mmCIF file of C-alpha atoms in Angstrom:
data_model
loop_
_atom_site.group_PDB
_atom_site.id
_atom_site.type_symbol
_atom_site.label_atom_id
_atom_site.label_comp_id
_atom_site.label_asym_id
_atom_site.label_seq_id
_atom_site.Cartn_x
_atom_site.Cartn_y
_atom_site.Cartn_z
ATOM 1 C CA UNK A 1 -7.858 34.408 -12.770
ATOM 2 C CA UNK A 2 -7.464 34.992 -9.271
ATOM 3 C CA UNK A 3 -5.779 32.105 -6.992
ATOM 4 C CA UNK A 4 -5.067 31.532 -3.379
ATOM 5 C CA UNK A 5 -3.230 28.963 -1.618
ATOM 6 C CA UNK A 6 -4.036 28.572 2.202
ATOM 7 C CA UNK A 7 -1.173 27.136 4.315
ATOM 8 C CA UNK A 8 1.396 28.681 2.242
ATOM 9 C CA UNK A 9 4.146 28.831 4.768
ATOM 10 C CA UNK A 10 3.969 24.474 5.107
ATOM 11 C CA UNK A 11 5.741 22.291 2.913
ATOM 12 C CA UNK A 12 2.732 21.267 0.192
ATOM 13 C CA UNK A 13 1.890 25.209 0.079
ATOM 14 C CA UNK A 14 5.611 25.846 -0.688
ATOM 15 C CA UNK A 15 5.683 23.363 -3.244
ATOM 16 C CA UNK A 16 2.479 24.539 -4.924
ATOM 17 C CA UNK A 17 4.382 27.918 -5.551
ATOM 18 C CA UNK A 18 6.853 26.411 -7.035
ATOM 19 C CA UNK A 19 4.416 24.117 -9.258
ATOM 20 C CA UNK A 20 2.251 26.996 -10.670
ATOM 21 C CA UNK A 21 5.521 28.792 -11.123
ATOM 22 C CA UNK A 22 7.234 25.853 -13.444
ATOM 23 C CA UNK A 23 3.889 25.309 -15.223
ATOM 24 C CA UNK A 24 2.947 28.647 -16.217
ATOM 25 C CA UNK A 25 -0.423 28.168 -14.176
ATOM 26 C CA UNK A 26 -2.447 31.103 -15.902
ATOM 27 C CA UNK A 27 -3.005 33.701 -13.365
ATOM 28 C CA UNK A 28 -3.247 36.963 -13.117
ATOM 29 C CA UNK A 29 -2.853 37.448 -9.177
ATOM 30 C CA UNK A 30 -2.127 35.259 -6.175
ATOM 31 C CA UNK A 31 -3.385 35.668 -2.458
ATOM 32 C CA UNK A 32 -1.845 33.561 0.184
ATOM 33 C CA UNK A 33 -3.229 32.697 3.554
ATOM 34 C CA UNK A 34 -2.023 31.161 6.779
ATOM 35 C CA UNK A 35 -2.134 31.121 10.128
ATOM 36 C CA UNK A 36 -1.506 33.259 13.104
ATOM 37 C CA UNK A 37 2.354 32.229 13.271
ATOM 38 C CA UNK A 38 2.601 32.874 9.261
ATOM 39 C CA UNK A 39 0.855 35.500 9.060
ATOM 40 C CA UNK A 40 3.335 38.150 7.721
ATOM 41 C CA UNK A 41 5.905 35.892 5.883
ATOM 42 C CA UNK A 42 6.705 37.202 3.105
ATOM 43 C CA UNK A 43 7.116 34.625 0.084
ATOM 44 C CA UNK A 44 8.906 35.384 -4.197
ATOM 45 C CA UNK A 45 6.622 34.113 -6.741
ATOM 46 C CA UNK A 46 7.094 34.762 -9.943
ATOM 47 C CA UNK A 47 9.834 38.382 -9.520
ATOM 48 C CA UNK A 48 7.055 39.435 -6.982
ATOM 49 C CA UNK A 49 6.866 39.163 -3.267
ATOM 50 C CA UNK A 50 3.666 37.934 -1.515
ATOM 51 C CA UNK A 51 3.349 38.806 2.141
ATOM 52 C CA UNK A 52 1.086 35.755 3.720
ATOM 53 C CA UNK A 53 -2.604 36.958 5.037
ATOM 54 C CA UNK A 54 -3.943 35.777 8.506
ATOM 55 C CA UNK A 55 -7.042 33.280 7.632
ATOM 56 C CA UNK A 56 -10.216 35.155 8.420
ATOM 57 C CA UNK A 57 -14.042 34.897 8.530
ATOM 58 C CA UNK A 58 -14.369 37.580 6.045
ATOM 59 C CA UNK A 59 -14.545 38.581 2.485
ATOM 60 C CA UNK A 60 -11.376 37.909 1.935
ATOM 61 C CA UNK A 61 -11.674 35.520 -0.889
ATOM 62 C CA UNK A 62 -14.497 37.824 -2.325
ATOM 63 C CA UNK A 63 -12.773 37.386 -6.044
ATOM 64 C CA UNK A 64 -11.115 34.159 -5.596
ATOM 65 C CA UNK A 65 -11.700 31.848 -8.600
ATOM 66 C CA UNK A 66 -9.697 28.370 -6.811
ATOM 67 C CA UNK A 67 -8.560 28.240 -3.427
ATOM 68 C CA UNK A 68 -5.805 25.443 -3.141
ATOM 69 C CA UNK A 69 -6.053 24.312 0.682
ATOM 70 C CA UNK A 70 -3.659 22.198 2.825
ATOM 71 C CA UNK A 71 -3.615 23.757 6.431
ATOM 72 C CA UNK A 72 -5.161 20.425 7.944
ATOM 73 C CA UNK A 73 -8.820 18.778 8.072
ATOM 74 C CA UNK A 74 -9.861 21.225 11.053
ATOM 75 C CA UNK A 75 -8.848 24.266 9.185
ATOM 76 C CA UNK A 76 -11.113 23.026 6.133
ATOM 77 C CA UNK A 77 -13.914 22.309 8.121
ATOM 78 C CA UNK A 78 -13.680 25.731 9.912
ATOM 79 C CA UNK A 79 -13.415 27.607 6.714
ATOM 80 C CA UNK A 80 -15.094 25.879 3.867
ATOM 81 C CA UNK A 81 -17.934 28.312 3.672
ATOM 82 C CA UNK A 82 -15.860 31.067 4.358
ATOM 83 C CA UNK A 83 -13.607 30.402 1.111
ATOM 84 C CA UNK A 84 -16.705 29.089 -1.336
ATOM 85 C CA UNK A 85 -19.241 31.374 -0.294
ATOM 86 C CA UNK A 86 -18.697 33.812 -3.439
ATOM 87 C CA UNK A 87 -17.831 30.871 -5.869
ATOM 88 C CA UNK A 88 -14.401 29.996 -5.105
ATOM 89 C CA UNK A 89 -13.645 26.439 -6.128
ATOM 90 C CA UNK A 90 -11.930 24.952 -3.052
ATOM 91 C CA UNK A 91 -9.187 21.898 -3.771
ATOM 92 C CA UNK A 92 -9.049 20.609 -0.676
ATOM 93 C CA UNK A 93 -5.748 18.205 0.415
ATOM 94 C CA UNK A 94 -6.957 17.224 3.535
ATOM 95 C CA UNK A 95 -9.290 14.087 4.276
ATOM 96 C CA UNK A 96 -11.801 16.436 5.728
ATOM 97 C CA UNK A 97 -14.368 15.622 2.685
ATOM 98 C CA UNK A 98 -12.995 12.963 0.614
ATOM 99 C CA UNK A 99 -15.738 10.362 1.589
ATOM 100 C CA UNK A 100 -18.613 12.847 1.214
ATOM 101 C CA UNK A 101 -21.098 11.681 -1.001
ATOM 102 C CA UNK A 102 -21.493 15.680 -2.405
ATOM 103 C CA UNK A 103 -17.744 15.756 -3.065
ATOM 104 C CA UNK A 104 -15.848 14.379 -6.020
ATOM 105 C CA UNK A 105 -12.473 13.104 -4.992
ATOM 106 C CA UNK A 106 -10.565 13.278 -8.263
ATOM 107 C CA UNK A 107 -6.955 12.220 -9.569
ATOM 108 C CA UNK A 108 -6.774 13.905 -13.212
ATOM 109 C CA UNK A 109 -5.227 10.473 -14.837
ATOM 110 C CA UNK A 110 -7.762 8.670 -14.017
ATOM 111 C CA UNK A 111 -11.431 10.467 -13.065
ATOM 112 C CA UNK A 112 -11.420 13.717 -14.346
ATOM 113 C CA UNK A 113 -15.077 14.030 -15.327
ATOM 114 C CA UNK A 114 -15.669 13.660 -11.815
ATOM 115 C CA UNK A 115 -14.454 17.341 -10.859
ATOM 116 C CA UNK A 116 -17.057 18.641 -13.030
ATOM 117 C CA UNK A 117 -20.045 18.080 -10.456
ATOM 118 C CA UNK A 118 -19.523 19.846 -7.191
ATOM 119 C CA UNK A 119 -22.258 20.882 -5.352
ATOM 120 C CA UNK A 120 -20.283 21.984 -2.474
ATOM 121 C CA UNK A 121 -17.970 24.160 -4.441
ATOM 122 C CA UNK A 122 -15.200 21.228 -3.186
ATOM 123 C CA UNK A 123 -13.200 18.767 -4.877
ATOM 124 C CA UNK A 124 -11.349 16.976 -2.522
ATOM 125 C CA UNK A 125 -7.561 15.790 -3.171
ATOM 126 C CA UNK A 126 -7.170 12.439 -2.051
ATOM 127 C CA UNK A 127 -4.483 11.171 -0.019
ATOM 128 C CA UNK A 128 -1.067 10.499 -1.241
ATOM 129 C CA UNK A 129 -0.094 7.212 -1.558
ATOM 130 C CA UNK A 130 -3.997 6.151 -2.991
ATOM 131 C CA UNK A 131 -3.022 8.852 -5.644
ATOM 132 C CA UNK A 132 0.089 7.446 -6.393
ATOM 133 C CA UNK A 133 -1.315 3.844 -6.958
ATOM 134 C CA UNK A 134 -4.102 5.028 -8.907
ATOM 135 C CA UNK A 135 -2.086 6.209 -11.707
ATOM 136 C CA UNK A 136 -0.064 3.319 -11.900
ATOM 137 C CA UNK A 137 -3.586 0.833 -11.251
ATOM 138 C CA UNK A 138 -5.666 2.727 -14.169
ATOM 139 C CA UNK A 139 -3.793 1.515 -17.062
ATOM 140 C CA UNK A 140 -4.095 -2.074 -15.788
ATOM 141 C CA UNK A 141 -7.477 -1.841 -15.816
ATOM 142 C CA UNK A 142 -8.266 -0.994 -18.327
ATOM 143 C CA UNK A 143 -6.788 -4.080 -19.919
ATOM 144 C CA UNK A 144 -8.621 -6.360 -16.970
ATOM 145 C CA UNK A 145 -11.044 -5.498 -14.212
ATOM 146 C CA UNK A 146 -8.853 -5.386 -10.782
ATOM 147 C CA UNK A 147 -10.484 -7.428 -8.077
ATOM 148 C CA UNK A 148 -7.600 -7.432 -5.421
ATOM 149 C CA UNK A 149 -5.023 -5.441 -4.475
ATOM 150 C CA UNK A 150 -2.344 -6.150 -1.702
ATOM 151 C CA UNK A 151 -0.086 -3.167 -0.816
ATOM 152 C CA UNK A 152 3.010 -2.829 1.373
ATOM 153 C CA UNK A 153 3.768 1.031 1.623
ATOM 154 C CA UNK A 154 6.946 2.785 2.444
ATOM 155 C CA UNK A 155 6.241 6.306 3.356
ATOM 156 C CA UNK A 156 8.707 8.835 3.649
ATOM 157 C CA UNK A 157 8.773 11.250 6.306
ATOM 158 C CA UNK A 158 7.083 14.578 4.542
ATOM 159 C CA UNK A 159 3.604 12.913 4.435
ATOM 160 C CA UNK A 160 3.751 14.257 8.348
ATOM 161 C CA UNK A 161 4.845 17.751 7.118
ATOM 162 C CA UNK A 162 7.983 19.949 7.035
ATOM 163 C CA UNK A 163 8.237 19.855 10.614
ATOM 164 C CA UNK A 164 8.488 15.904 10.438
ATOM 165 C CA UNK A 165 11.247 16.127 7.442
ATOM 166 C CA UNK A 166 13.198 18.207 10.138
ATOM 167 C CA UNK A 167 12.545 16.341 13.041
ATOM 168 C CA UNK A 168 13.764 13.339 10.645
ATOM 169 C CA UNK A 169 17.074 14.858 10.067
ATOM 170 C CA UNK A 170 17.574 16.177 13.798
ATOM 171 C CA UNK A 171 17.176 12.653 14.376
ATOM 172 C CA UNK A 172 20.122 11.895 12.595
ATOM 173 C CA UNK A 173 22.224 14.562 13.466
ATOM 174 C CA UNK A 174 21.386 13.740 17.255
ATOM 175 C CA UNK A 175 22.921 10.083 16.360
ATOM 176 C CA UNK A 176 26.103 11.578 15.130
ATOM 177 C CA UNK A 177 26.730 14.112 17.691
ATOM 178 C CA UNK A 178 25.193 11.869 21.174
ATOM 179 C CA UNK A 179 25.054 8.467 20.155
ATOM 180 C CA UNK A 180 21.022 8.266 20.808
ATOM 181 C CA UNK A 181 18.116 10.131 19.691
ATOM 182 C CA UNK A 182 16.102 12.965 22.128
ATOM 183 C CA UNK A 183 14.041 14.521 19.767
ATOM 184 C CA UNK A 184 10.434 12.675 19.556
ATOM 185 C CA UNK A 185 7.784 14.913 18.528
ATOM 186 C CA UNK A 186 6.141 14.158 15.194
ATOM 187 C CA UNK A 187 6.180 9.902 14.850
ATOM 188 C CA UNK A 188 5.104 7.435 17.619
ATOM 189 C CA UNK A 189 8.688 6.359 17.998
ATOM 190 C CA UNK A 190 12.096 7.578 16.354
ATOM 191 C CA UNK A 191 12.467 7.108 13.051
ATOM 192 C CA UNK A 192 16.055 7.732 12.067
ATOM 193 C CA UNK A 193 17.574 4.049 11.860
ATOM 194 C CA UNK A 194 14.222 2.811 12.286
ATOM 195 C CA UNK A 195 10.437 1.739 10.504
ATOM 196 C CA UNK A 196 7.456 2.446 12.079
ATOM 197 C CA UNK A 197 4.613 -0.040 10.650
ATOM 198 C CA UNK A 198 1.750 2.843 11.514
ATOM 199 C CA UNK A 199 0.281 5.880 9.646
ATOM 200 C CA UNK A 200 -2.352 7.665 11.127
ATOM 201 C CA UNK A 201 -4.322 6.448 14.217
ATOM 202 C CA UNK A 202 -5.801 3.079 14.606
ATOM 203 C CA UNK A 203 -9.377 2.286 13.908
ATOM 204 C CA UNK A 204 -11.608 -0.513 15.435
ATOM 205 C CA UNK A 205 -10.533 -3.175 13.328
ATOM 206 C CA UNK A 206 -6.930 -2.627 14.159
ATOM 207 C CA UNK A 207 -6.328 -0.810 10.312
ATOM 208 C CA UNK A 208 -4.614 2.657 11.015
ATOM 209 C CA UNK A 209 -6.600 5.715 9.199
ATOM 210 C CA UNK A 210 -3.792 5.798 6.596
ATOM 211 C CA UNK A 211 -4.905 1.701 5.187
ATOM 212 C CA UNK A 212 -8.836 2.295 5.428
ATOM 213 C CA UNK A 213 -8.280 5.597 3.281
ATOM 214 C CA UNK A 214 -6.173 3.543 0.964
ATOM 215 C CA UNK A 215 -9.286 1.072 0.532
ATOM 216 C CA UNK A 216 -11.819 3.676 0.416
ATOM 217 C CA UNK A 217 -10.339 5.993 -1.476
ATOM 218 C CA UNK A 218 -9.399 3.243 -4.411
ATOM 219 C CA UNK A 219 -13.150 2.068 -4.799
ATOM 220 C CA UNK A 220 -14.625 5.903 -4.848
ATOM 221 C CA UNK A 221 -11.753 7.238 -7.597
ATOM 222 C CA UNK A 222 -11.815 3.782 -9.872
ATOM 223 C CA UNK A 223 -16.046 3.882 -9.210
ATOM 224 C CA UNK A 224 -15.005 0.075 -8.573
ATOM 225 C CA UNK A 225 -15.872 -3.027 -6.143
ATOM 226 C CA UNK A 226 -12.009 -3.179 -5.387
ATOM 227 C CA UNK A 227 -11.049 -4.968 -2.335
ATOM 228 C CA UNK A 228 -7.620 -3.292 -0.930
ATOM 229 C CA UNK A 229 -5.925 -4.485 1.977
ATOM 230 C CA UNK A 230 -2.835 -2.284 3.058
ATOM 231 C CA UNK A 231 -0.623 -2.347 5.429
ATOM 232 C CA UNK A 232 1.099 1.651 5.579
ATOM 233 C CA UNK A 233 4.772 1.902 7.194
ATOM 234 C CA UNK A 234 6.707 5.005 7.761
ATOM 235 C CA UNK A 235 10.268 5.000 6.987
ATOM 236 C CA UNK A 236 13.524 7.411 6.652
ATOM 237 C CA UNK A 237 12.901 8.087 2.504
ATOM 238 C CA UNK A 238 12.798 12.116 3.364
ATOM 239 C CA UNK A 239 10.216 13.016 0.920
ATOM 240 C CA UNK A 240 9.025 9.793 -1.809
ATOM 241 C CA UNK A 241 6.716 7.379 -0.806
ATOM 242 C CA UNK A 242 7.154 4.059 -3.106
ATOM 243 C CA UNK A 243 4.717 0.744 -2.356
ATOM 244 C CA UNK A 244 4.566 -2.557 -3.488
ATOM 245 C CA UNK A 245 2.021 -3.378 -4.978
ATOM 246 C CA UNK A 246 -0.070 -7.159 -5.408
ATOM 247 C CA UNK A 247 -2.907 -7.136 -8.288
ATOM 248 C CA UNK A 248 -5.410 -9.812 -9.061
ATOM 249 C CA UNK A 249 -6.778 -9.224 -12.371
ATOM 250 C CA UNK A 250 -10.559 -10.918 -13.543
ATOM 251 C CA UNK A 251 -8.518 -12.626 -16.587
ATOM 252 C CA UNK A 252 -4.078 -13.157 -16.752
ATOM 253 C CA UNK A 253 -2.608 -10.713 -17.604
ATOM 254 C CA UNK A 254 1.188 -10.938 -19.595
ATOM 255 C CA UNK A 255 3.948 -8.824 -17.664
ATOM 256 C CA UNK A 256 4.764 -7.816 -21.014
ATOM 257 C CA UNK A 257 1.181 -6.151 -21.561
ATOM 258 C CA UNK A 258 1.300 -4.690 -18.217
ATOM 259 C CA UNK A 259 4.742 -2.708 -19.475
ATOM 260 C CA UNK A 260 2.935 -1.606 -22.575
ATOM 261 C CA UNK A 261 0.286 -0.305 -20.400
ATOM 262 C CA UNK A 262 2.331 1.621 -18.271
ATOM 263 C CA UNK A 263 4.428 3.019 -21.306
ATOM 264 C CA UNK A 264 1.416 4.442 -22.747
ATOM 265 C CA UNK A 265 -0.183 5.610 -19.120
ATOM 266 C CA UNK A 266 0.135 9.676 -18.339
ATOM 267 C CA UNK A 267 2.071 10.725 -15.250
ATOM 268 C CA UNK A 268 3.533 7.044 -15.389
ATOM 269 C CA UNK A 269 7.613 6.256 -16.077
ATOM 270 C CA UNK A 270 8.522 3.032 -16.793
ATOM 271 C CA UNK A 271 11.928 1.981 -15.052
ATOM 272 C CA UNK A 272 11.579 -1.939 -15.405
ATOM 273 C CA UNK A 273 15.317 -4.239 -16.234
ATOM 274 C CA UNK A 274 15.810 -6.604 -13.383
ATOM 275 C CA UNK A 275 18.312 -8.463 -15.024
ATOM 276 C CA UNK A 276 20.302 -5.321 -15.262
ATOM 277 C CA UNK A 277 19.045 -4.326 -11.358
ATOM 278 C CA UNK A 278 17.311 -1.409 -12.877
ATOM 279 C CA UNK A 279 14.301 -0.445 -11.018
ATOM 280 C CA UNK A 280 13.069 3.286 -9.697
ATOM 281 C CA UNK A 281 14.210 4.048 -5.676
ATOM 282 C CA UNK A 282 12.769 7.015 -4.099
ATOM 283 C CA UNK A 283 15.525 8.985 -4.097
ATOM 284 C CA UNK A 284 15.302 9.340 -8.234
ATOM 285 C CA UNK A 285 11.215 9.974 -7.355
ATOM 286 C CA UNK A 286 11.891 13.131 -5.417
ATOM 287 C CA UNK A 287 10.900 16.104 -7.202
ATOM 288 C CA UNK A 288 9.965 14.353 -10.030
ATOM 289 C CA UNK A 289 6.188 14.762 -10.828
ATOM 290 C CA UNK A 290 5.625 11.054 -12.764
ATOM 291 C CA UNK A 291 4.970 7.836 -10.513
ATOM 292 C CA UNK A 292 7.625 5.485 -11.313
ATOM 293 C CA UNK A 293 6.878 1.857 -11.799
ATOM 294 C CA UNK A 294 9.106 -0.624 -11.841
ATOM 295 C CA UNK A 295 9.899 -4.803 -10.551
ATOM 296 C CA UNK A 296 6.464 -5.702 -12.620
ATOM 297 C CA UNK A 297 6.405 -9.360 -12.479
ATOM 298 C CA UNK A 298 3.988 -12.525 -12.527
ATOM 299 C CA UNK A 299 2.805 -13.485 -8.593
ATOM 300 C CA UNK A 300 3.845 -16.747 -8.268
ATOM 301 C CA UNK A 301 1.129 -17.253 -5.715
ATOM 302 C CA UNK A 302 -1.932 -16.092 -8.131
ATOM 303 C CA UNK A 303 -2.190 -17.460 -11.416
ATOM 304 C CA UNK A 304 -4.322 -13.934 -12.331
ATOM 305 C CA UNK A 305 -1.937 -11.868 -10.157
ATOM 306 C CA UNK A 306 0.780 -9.090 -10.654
ATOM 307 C CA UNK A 307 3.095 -8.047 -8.339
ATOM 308 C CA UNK A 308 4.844 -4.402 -9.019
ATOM 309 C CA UNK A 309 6.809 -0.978 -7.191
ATOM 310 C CA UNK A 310 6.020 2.079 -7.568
ATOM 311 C CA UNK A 311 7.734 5.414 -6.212
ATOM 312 C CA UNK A 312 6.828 9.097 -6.385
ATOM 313 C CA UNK A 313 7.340 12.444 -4.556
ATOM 314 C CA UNK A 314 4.820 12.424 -2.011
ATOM 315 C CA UNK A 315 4.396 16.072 -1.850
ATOM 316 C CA UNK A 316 4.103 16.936 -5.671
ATOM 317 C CA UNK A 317 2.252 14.073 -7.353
ATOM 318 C CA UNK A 318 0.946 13.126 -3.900
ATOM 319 C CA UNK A 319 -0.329 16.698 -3.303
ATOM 320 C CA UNK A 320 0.483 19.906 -4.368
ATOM 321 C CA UNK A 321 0.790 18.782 -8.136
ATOM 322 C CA UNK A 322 -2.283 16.360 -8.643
ATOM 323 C CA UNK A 323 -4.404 19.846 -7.377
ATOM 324 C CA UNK A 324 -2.878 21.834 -9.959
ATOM 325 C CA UNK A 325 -3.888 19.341 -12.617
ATOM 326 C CA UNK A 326 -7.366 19.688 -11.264
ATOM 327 C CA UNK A 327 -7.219 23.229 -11.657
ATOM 328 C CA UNK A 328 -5.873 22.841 -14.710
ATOM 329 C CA UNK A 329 -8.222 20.235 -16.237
ATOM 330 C CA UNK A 330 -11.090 22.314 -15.613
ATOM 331 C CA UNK A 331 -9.710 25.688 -17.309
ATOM 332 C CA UNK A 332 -9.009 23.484 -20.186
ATOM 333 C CA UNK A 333 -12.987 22.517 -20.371
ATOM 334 C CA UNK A 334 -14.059 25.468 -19.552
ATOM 335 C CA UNK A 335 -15.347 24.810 -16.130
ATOM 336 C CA UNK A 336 -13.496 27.237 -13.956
ATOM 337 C CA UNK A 337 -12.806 30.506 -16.004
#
């Protein structure tokens, strides 16, 4: 088993080292690839140190059996047939073909199956907080069909990369040291202190990119007639993402079912006593791999309705980890090597 990981050198390529590392991923040799300004690095995995290939058109992934890929949607698009062309299976974390018809967009918890037919040699990861809320929505309905869902998001600075986690706490530090904030680089407007309600650019019907993925994605991973409405915010969490989440069920559903649900649910953690102001925050979340789910209560304005938080580490569950599971479910079915 031969794997690579392009984009190594950025913050979900770092973290997938360190996830194939803690999972015993099995392996028997790793290739990483990056850009012109990584090219070189030199990275420890495993006692062994892996110097970082520049990302050619060439043969280069000859005897690649998966390619994990998170160097942006352009980079995919460039070198898709460059990295499948002798077979590789590409897991893709950018939104460059999550909406293709040819491409399975897959979260292991919940649509496995789905990885199984790729035409393309692609399965596309999807994005982070729809992964996140998938998890946690799959056990609910499977108790009663989900019609609606209402979500609030609260994104944490890493969904926009390392550079944004630094630029997050430079922001800070400027505070402390000036009084006011100079660096401006990665967000619309500074973000230390602050919360900026847009991810992603705007789209025609004044949705940013970050809510229509969020309703897309849903109905193409749940293969359901969902109707999502989001509304995406960034804030100063420095690397968890945690939403609250509204649910209309087809039938009622008991708060106490809902628990039972999640109990039972893989790659969910129950963290649920209000009366004892227990409930998960995203600082817990971080560099945890399970969504946690928490504040599940009755909505008082929807007599079929649930009303929940969740929280998880946006660039392990919402990335690096949910590819690995890919990768992982297909060894175990035999549809990889």
């Amino acid at each position: 088993m031969k794997v690579a990981i392009v984009g190594a050198s950025g913050a979900v390529g770092q973290e997938f080292l360190r996830i194939l590392a803690e999972r015993k991923f099995p392996m028997d040799d790793l290739v990483l690839f990056g850009s012109q300004r990584s090219a070189g690095r030199k990275y420890s995995f495993m006692g062994k140190d892996y110097e970082v290939k520049l990302l050619q058109h060439n043969d280069d992934f000859k005897d690649i059996d998966v390619a994990f890929v998170s160097a942006g949607g352009g980079t995919s698009v460039e070198f898709v047939e460059t990295i499948t062309k002798y077979g590789a299976v590409m897991i893709d974390n950018s939104s460059a073909f999550r909406m293709d018809d040819d491409v399975p967009l897959v979260v292991p918890e919940v649509n496995p199956e789905d990885a199984l037919k790729r035409p393309r040699g692609i399965i596309a990861n999807p994005n982070c907080t729809t992964i996140m809320m998938v998890v946690v929505l799959e056990p609910i309905e499977k108790l009663s069909h989900i019609k609606r869902i209402h979500i609030s998001s609260y994104q944490s600075a890493s969904g926009a990369g390392a550079s944004a986690m630094k630029e997050l706490e430079q922001q800070y530090k400027e505070i402390v040291e000036t009084g006011s904030v100079k660096t401006i680089n990665k967000f619309p407007h500074q973000l230390a202190y602050n919360v900026i309600p847009q991810i992603d650019v705007m789209t025609p019907n004044d949705y940013t990119k970050e809510e229509m993925k969020m309703y897309n994605e849903t109905r193409k991973i749940m293969h359901s007639d969902v109707k999502t409405s989001a509304t995406c915010v960034r804030v100063s969490s420095l690397r968890s993402h945690s939403e609250s989440v509204w649910i209309e069920t087809e039938k009622p559903l008991s708060v106490e079912a809902v628990r039972k649900a999640i109990v039972a649910a893989p790659g969910c953690t129950l963290k649920d006593d209000p009366q004892q102001y227990v409930y998960p925050m995203p600082l817990e979340s971080a560099g945890k791999d399970d969504v946690y789910v928490g504040r599940i209560r009755k909505d008082l304005a929807d007599e079929n309705g649930i009303t929940l938080w969740l929280t998880g580490d946006q660039i392990r569950k919402g990335a690096a980890l949910n590819a690995v599971q890919i990768a992982e479910y297909l060894i175990k079915v035999g549809n990889l090597k």
